[in-house]
């Protein structure tokens, strides 16, 4: 459902940017100073309504998106959506269409959901299972691999200066990550004096 919802946000609502899997939310659209969050599910449920309700504090408009049903949607669910000020998007074979809008929610200040958007969200596909799309960790690892591919032995300090990562404390976190057993297949290390050096195992590196 992601692509039809993305097309709707871009083409019908005029969002300049659409991101997927931002924080715990499926789709985020940005239109000037307006934030839009869409929660996608295969069918209407009270769980998805609750998820959408929580998004109201981070967005101006919130929608639930589901496949267009053959029968009518549960009237109680529709009433609850409208009561909570949440809109509804139906996705059919001809694309996504807004069934109804919710009210505009007041944000409590700050950037709202925008503060959770990272560079890898440009590549993420909405609605994928956990672990199947890019993550902050996987993007960081790929950046480190790309840097090491152009170098020989380097220290953590070299990496910190030349590679942008998602870590709040990059010096300690990068060192711990590169020493982890699950990264031993592509990263080797040696110690000279008090310094530890890292190098990419060239024949193990895969783009």
PDB file of C-alpha atoms in Angstrom:
ATOM      1  CA  UNK A   1       0.000   0.000   0.000  1.00  0.00           C
ATOM      2  CA  UNK A   2       2.929   2.341   0.450  1.00  0.00           C
ATOM      3  CA  UNK A   3       3.289   3.452  -3.160  1.00  0.00           C
ATOM      4  CA  UNK A   4      -0.385   4.463  -3.645  1.00  0.00           C
ATOM      5  CA  UNK A   5      -0.335   6.337  -0.327  1.00  0.00           C
ATOM      6  CA  UNK A   6       2.951   8.014  -1.276  1.00  0.00           C
ATOM      7  CA  UNK A   7       1.491   9.035  -4.649  1.00  0.00           C
ATOM      8  CA  UNK A   8      -1.570  10.469  -2.923  1.00  0.00           C
ATOM      9  CA  UNK A   9       0.536  12.561  -0.554  1.00  0.00           C
ATOM     10  CA  UNK A  10       2.749  13.788  -3.378  1.00  0.00           C
ATOM     11  CA  UNK A  11       0.262  14.337  -6.172  1.00  0.00           C
ATOM     12  CA  UNK A  12      -3.038  15.122  -4.444  1.00  0.00           C
ATOM     13  CA  UNK A  13      -1.914  16.796  -1.236  1.00  0.00           C
ATOM     14  CA  UNK A  14       1.252  18.395  -2.594  1.00  0.00           C
ATOM     15  CA  UNK A  15       3.702  17.014  -0.032  1.00  0.00           C
ATOM     16  CA  UNK A  16       7.259  17.892  -1.028  1.00  0.00           C
ATOM     17  CA  UNK A  17       8.695  14.933   0.891  1.00  0.00           C
ATOM     18  CA  UNK A  18       7.254  11.555   1.868  1.00  0.00           C
ATOM     19  CA  UNK A  19       9.103   9.202   4.212  1.00  0.00           C
ATOM     20  CA  UNK A  20       8.404   5.678   5.418  1.00  0.00           C
ATOM     21  CA  UNK A  21       8.905   3.930   8.766  1.00  0.00           C
ATOM     22  CA  UNK A  22       9.739   7.079  10.718  1.00  0.00           C
ATOM     23  CA  UNK A  23       9.979   6.099  14.354  1.00  0.00           C
ATOM     24  CA  UNK A  24       6.959   3.864  14.965  1.00  0.00           C
ATOM     25  CA  UNK A  25       4.881   5.456  12.205  1.00  0.00           C
ATOM     26  CA  UNK A  26       4.341   4.028   8.726  1.00  0.00           C
ATOM     27  CA  UNK A  27       4.301   7.097   6.474  1.00  0.00           C
ATOM     28  CA  UNK A  28       5.130  10.769   7.018  1.00  0.00           C
ATOM     29  CA  UNK A  29       4.378  13.528   4.505  1.00  0.00           C
ATOM     30  CA  UNK A  30       5.717  17.072   4.785  1.00  0.00           C
ATOM     31  CA  UNK A  31       3.960  20.040   3.211  1.00  0.00           C
ATOM     32  CA  UNK A  32       5.679  23.331   4.074  1.00  0.00           C
ATOM     33  CA  UNK A  33       5.057  23.593   7.839  1.00  0.00           C
ATOM     34  CA  UNK A  34       2.387  20.851   7.900  1.00  0.00           C
ATOM     35  CA  UNK A  35       3.143  17.306   9.078  1.00  0.00           C
ATOM     36  CA  UNK A  36       0.964  14.399   7.941  1.00  0.00           C
ATOM     37  CA  UNK A  37       1.165  10.892   9.427  1.00  0.00           C
ATOM     38  CA  UNK A  38      -0.483   7.843   7.856  1.00  0.00           C
ATOM     39  CA  UNK A  39      -0.821   4.510   9.646  1.00  0.00           C
ATOM     40  CA  UNK A  40      -1.336   1.617   7.221  1.00  0.00           C
ATOM     41  CA  UNK A  41      -2.985  -1.706   8.013  1.00  0.00           C
ATOM     42  CA  UNK A  42      -4.482  -4.558   5.995  1.00  0.00           C
ATOM     43  CA  UNK A  43      -7.814  -4.079   7.750  1.00  0.00           C
ATOM     44  CA  UNK A  44      -9.516  -1.700  10.120  1.00  0.00           C
ATOM     45  CA  UNK A  45      -8.946  -2.424  13.797  1.00  0.00           C
ATOM     46  CA  UNK A  46      -9.018  -0.618  17.105  1.00  0.00           C
ATOM     47  CA  UNK A  47      -5.251  -1.169  17.324  1.00  0.00           C
ATOM     48  CA  UNK A  48      -4.527   0.944  14.250  1.00  0.00           C
ATOM     49  CA  UNK A  49      -6.925   3.628  15.501  1.00  0.00           C
ATOM     50  CA  UNK A  50      -5.009   3.745  18.778  1.00  0.00           C
ATOM     51  CA  UNK A  51      -1.717   4.013  16.883  1.00  0.00           C
ATOM     52  CA  UNK A  52      -3.106   6.873  14.827  1.00  0.00           C
ATOM     53  CA  UNK A  53      -4.453   8.594  17.927  1.00  0.00           C
ATOM     54  CA  UNK A  54      -0.958   8.589  19.464  1.00  0.00           C
ATOM     55  CA  UNK A  55       0.404  10.224  16.324  1.00  0.00           C
ATOM     56  CA  UNK A  56      -1.829  13.261  16.804  1.00  0.00           C
ATOM     57  CA  UNK A  57       0.694  14.912  19.104  1.00  0.00           C
ATOM     58  CA  UNK A  58       3.327  14.868  16.359  1.00  0.00           C
ATOM     59  CA  UNK A  59       1.328  15.800  13.251  1.00  0.00           C
ATOM     60  CA  UNK A  60      -1.162  18.323  11.980  1.00  0.00           C
ATOM     61  CA  UNK A  61      -3.233  15.659  10.213  1.00  0.00           C
ATOM     62  CA  UNK A  62      -3.381  11.925  10.849  1.00  0.00           C
ATOM     63  CA  UNK A  63      -4.886   9.237   8.631  1.00  0.00           C
ATOM     64  CA  UNK A  64      -5.506   5.519   8.759  1.00  0.00           C
ATOM     65  CA  UNK A  65      -5.024   3.800   5.390  1.00  0.00           C
ATOM     66  CA  UNK A  66      -6.560   0.395   4.616  1.00  0.00           C
ATOM     67  CA  UNK A  67      -7.400  -1.537   1.428  1.00  0.00           C
ATOM     68  CA  UNK A  68     -10.810  -0.580   0.067  1.00  0.00           C
ATOM     69  CA  UNK A  69     -13.186  -3.212   1.523  1.00  0.00           C
ATOM     70  CA  UNK A  70     -15.808  -5.045  -0.510  1.00  0.00           C
ATOM     71  CA  UNK A  71     -18.374  -4.419   2.212  1.00  0.00           C
ATOM     72  CA  UNK A  72     -18.949  -1.339   4.362  1.00  0.00           C
ATOM     73  CA  UNK A  73     -16.512  -0.420   7.108  1.00  0.00           C
ATOM     74  CA  UNK A  74     -17.532  -1.032  10.690  1.00  0.00           C
ATOM     75  CA  UNK A  75     -19.644   1.989  11.658  1.00  0.00           C
ATOM     76  CA  UNK A  76     -18.273   2.034  15.203  1.00  0.00           C
ATOM     77  CA  UNK A  77     -14.721   2.266  13.864  1.00  0.00           C
ATOM     78  CA  UNK A  78     -15.701   5.110  11.535  1.00  0.00           C
ATOM     79  CA  UNK A  79     -17.388   6.957  14.403  1.00  0.00           C
ATOM     80  CA  UNK A  80     -14.293   6.521  16.563  1.00  0.00           C
ATOM     81  CA  UNK A  81     -12.020   7.828  13.806  1.00  0.00           C
ATOM     82  CA  UNK A  82     -14.162  10.927  13.409  1.00  0.00           C
ATOM     83  CA  UNK A  83     -14.410  11.388  17.153  1.00  0.00           C
ATOM     84  CA  UNK A  84     -10.602  11.328  17.431  1.00  0.00           C
ATOM     85  CA  UNK A  85     -10.178  13.639  14.451  1.00  0.00           C
ATOM     86  CA  UNK A  86      -8.455  10.971  12.332  1.00  0.00           C
ATOM     87  CA  UNK A  87      -8.966  10.794   8.568  1.00  0.00           C
ATOM     88  CA  UNK A  88      -9.435   7.673   6.462  1.00  0.00           C
ATOM     89  CA  UNK A  89      -7.657   6.692   3.231  1.00  0.00           C
ATOM     90  CA  UNK A  90      -8.906   3.772   1.143  1.00  0.00           C
ATOM     91  CA  UNK A  91      -6.484   2.054  -1.227  1.00  0.00           C
ATOM     92  CA  UNK A  92      -7.968   0.413  -4.307  1.00  0.00           C
ATOM     93  CA  UNK A  93      -6.753  -0.873  -7.655  1.00  0.00           C
ATOM     94  CA  UNK A  94      -6.818   2.667  -9.058  1.00  0.00           C
ATOM     95  CA  UNK A  95      -4.802   4.138  -6.228  1.00  0.00           C
ATOM     96  CA  UNK A  96      -5.459   5.741  -2.864  1.00  0.00           C
ATOM     97  CA  UNK A  97      -8.317   8.124  -2.109  1.00  0.00           C
ATOM     98  CA  UNK A  98      -9.213  10.163   0.949  1.00  0.00           C
ATOM     99  CA  UNK A  99     -12.564   8.956   2.267  1.00  0.00           C
ATOM    100  CA  UNK A 100     -12.739  11.730   4.840  1.00  0.00           C
ATOM    101  CA  UNK A 101     -10.430  14.140   6.653  1.00  0.00           C
ATOM    102  CA  UNK A 102      -9.906  14.432  10.370  1.00  0.00           C
ATOM    103  CA  UNK A 103      -9.487  17.706  12.175  1.00  0.00           C
ATOM    104  CA  UNK A 104      -6.233  19.583  12.347  1.00  0.00           C
ATOM    105  CA  UNK A 105      -4.381  18.709  15.536  1.00  0.00           C
ATOM    106  CA  UNK A 106      -2.413  21.252  17.456  1.00  0.00           C
ATOM    107  CA  UNK A 107       1.211  20.366  17.917  1.00  0.00           C
ATOM    108  CA  UNK A 108       2.784  21.146  21.270  1.00  0.00           C
ATOM    109  CA  UNK A 109       5.703  22.977  19.685  1.00  0.00           C
ATOM    110  CA  UNK A 110       8.991  21.896  18.164  1.00  0.00           C
ATOM    111  CA  UNK A 111       9.328  19.986  14.908  1.00  0.00           C
ATOM    112  CA  UNK A 112       6.994  17.152  15.844  1.00  0.00           C
ATOM    113  CA  UNK A 113       7.640  14.035  13.765  1.00  0.00           C
ATOM    114  CA  UNK A 114      10.257  15.911  11.715  1.00  0.00           C
ATOM    115  CA  UNK A 115      12.774  15.537  14.516  1.00  0.00           C
ATOM    116  CA  UNK A 116      12.687  11.753  13.984  1.00  0.00           C
ATOM    117  CA  UNK A 117      13.456  11.824  10.243  1.00  0.00           C
ATOM    118  CA  UNK A 118      16.923  10.546   9.324  1.00  0.00           C
ATOM    119  CA  UNK A 119      18.797  10.243   6.022  1.00  0.00           C
ATOM    120  CA  UNK A 120      17.972   6.541   5.562  1.00  0.00           C
ATOM    121  CA  UNK A 121      14.228   7.239   5.522  1.00  0.00           C
ATOM    122  CA  UNK A 122      14.603   8.415   1.907  1.00  0.00           C
ATOM    123  CA  UNK A 123      15.327   4.788   0.961  1.00  0.00           C
ATOM    124  CA  UNK A 124      12.875   3.019   3.230  1.00  0.00           C
ATOM    125  CA  UNK A 125       9.708   1.402   1.895  1.00  0.00           C
ATOM    126  CA  UNK A 126       6.669   1.739   4.133  1.00  0.00           C
ATOM    127  CA  UNK A 127       4.920  -1.323   5.452  1.00  0.00           C
ATOM    128  CA  UNK A 128       7.923  -3.666   5.344  1.00  0.00           C
ATOM    129  CA  UNK A 129       8.441  -6.121   8.166  1.00  0.00           C
ATOM    130  CA  UNK A 130      10.860  -5.194  10.894  1.00  0.00           C
ATOM    131  CA  UNK A 131      14.443  -5.869   9.775  1.00  0.00           C
ATOM    132  CA  UNK A 132      13.696  -5.880   6.044  1.00  0.00           C
ATOM    133  CA  UNK A 133      14.306  -2.188   5.392  1.00  0.00           C
ATOM    134  CA  UNK A 134      17.265   0.116   6.053  1.00  0.00           C
ATOM    135  CA  UNK A 135      17.860   1.052   9.677  1.00  0.00           C
ATOM    136  CA  UNK A 136      20.030   3.713  11.286  1.00  0.00           C
ATOM    137  CA  UNK A 137      22.470   0.953  12.282  1.00  0.00           C
ATOM    138  CA  UNK A 138      22.650  -0.644   8.816  1.00  0.00           C
ATOM    139  CA  UNK A 139      23.172   2.744   7.143  1.00  0.00           C
ATOM    140  CA  UNK A 140      25.971   3.572   9.583  1.00  0.00           C
ATOM    141  CA  UNK A 141      27.664   0.213   8.914  1.00  0.00           C
ATOM    142  CA  UNK A 142      27.512   0.771   5.147  1.00  0.00           C
ATOM    143  CA  UNK A 143      29.057   4.226   5.555  1.00  0.00           C
ATOM    144  CA  UNK A 144      31.889   2.765   7.649  1.00  0.00           C
ATOM    145  CA  UNK A 145      32.451  -0.016   5.084  1.00  0.00           C
ATOM    146  CA  UNK A 146      32.620   2.517   2.261  1.00  0.00           C
ATOM    147  CA  UNK A 147      35.198   4.543   4.186  1.00  0.00           C
ATOM    148  CA  UNK A 148      37.307   1.511   5.094  1.00  0.00           C
ATOM    149  CA  UNK A 149      37.269   0.340   1.493  1.00  0.00           C
ATOM    150  CA  UNK A 150      39.263   3.436   0.553  1.00  0.00           C
ATOM    151  CA  UNK A 151      41.737   3.122   3.427  1.00  0.00           C
ATOM    152  CA  UNK A 152      44.173   0.666   4.981  1.00  0.00           C
ATOM    153  CA  UNK A 153      44.415   0.486   8.781  1.00  0.00           C
ATOM    154  CA  UNK A 154      42.497   3.245  10.567  1.00  0.00           C
ATOM    155  CA  UNK A 155      41.623   4.147  14.150  1.00  0.00           C
ATOM    156  CA  UNK A 156      38.231   4.926  15.619  1.00  0.00           C
ATOM    157  CA  UNK A 157      39.246   8.593  15.705  1.00  0.00           C
ATOM    158  CA  UNK A 158      39.805   8.494  11.927  1.00  0.00           C
ATOM    159  CA  UNK A 159      36.320   7.066  11.434  1.00  0.00           C
ATOM    160  CA  UNK A 160      34.692   9.597  13.770  1.00  0.00           C
ATOM    161  CA  UNK A 161      36.219  12.497  11.820  1.00  0.00           C
ATOM    162  CA  UNK A 162      35.346  11.151   8.361  1.00  0.00           C
ATOM    163  CA  UNK A 163      32.083   9.233   8.757  1.00  0.00           C
ATOM    164  CA  UNK A 164      28.726  10.640   9.900  1.00  0.00           C
ATOM    165  CA  UNK A 165      26.901   8.100  12.066  1.00  0.00           C
ATOM    166  CA  UNK A 166      23.709   7.946  14.111  1.00  0.00           C
ATOM    167  CA  UNK A 167      25.550   7.354  17.384  1.00  0.00           C
ATOM    168  CA  UNK A 168      25.220   9.938  20.143  1.00  0.00           C
ATOM    169  CA  UNK A 169      28.648   8.890  21.473  1.00  0.00           C
ATOM    170  CA  UNK A 170      30.364   7.802  18.241  1.00  0.00           C
ATOM    171  CA  UNK A 171      33.870   7.232  19.594  1.00  0.00           C
ATOM    172  CA  UNK A 172      32.795   4.622  22.139  1.00  0.00           C
ATOM    173  CA  UNK A 173      29.976   3.134  20.047  1.00  0.00           C
ATOM    174  CA  UNK A 174      31.989   2.661  16.845  1.00  0.00           C
ATOM    175  CA  UNK A 175      34.783   0.909  18.706  1.00  0.00           C
ATOM    176  CA  UNK A 176      32.359  -1.453  20.419  1.00  0.00           C
ATOM    177  CA  UNK A 177      30.486  -2.134  17.176  1.00  0.00           C
ATOM    178  CA  UNK A 178      33.587  -2.943  15.134  1.00  0.00           C
ATOM    179  CA  UNK A 179      34.840  -5.333  17.815  1.00  0.00           C
ATOM    180  CA  UNK A 180      31.516  -7.197  17.946  1.00  0.00           C
ATOM    181  CA  UNK A 181      31.634 -10.830  16.827  1.00  0.00           C
ATOM    182  CA  UNK A 182      28.831 -10.336  14.255  1.00  0.00           C
ATOM    183  CA  UNK A 183      31.047  -7.873  12.345  1.00  0.00           C
ATOM    184  CA  UNK A 184      34.138 -10.102  12.332  1.00  0.00           C
ATOM    185  CA  UNK A 185      33.283 -11.421   8.848  1.00  0.00           C
ATOM    186  CA  UNK A 186      34.133  -8.081   7.229  1.00  0.00           C
ATOM    187  CA  UNK A 187      36.216  -6.141   9.766  1.00  0.00           C
ATOM    188  CA  UNK A 188      39.611  -7.152  11.153  1.00  0.00           C
ATOM    189  CA  UNK A 189      41.581  -5.381  13.834  1.00  0.00           C
ATOM    190  CA  UNK A 190      45.038  -5.188  15.311  1.00  0.00           C
ATOM    191  CA  UNK A 191      46.552  -3.460  18.310  1.00  0.00           C
ATOM    192  CA  UNK A 192      49.766  -1.459  18.267  1.00  0.00           C
ATOM    193  CA  UNK A 193      50.712  -0.059  21.618  1.00  0.00           C
ATOM    194  CA  UNK A 194      47.574   1.451  23.116  1.00  0.00           C
ATOM    195  CA  UNK A 195      45.821   2.011  19.812  1.00  0.00           C
ATOM    196  CA  UNK A 196      43.491  -0.368  18.018  1.00  0.00           C
ATOM    197  CA  UNK A 197      43.353  -0.274  14.220  1.00  0.00           C
ATOM    198  CA  UNK A 198      40.606  -1.565  11.932  1.00  0.00           C
ATOM    199  CA  UNK A 199      40.604  -2.647   8.296  1.00  0.00           C
ATOM    200  CA  UNK A 200      38.046  -3.965   5.845  1.00  0.00           C
ATOM    201  CA  UNK A 201      38.485  -7.590   4.807  1.00  0.00           C
ATOM    202  CA  UNK A 202      38.347  -6.842   1.107  1.00  0.00           C
ATOM    203  CA  UNK A 203      37.242 -10.226  -0.213  1.00  0.00           C
ATOM    204  CA  UNK A 204      34.411 -10.336   2.348  1.00  0.00           C
ATOM    205  CA  UNK A 205      33.032  -6.880   1.592  1.00  0.00           C
ATOM    206  CA  UNK A 206      29.819  -6.838  -0.432  1.00  0.00           C
ATOM    207  CA  UNK A 207      28.156  -3.703  -1.710  1.00  0.00           C
TER     208      UNK A 207
END
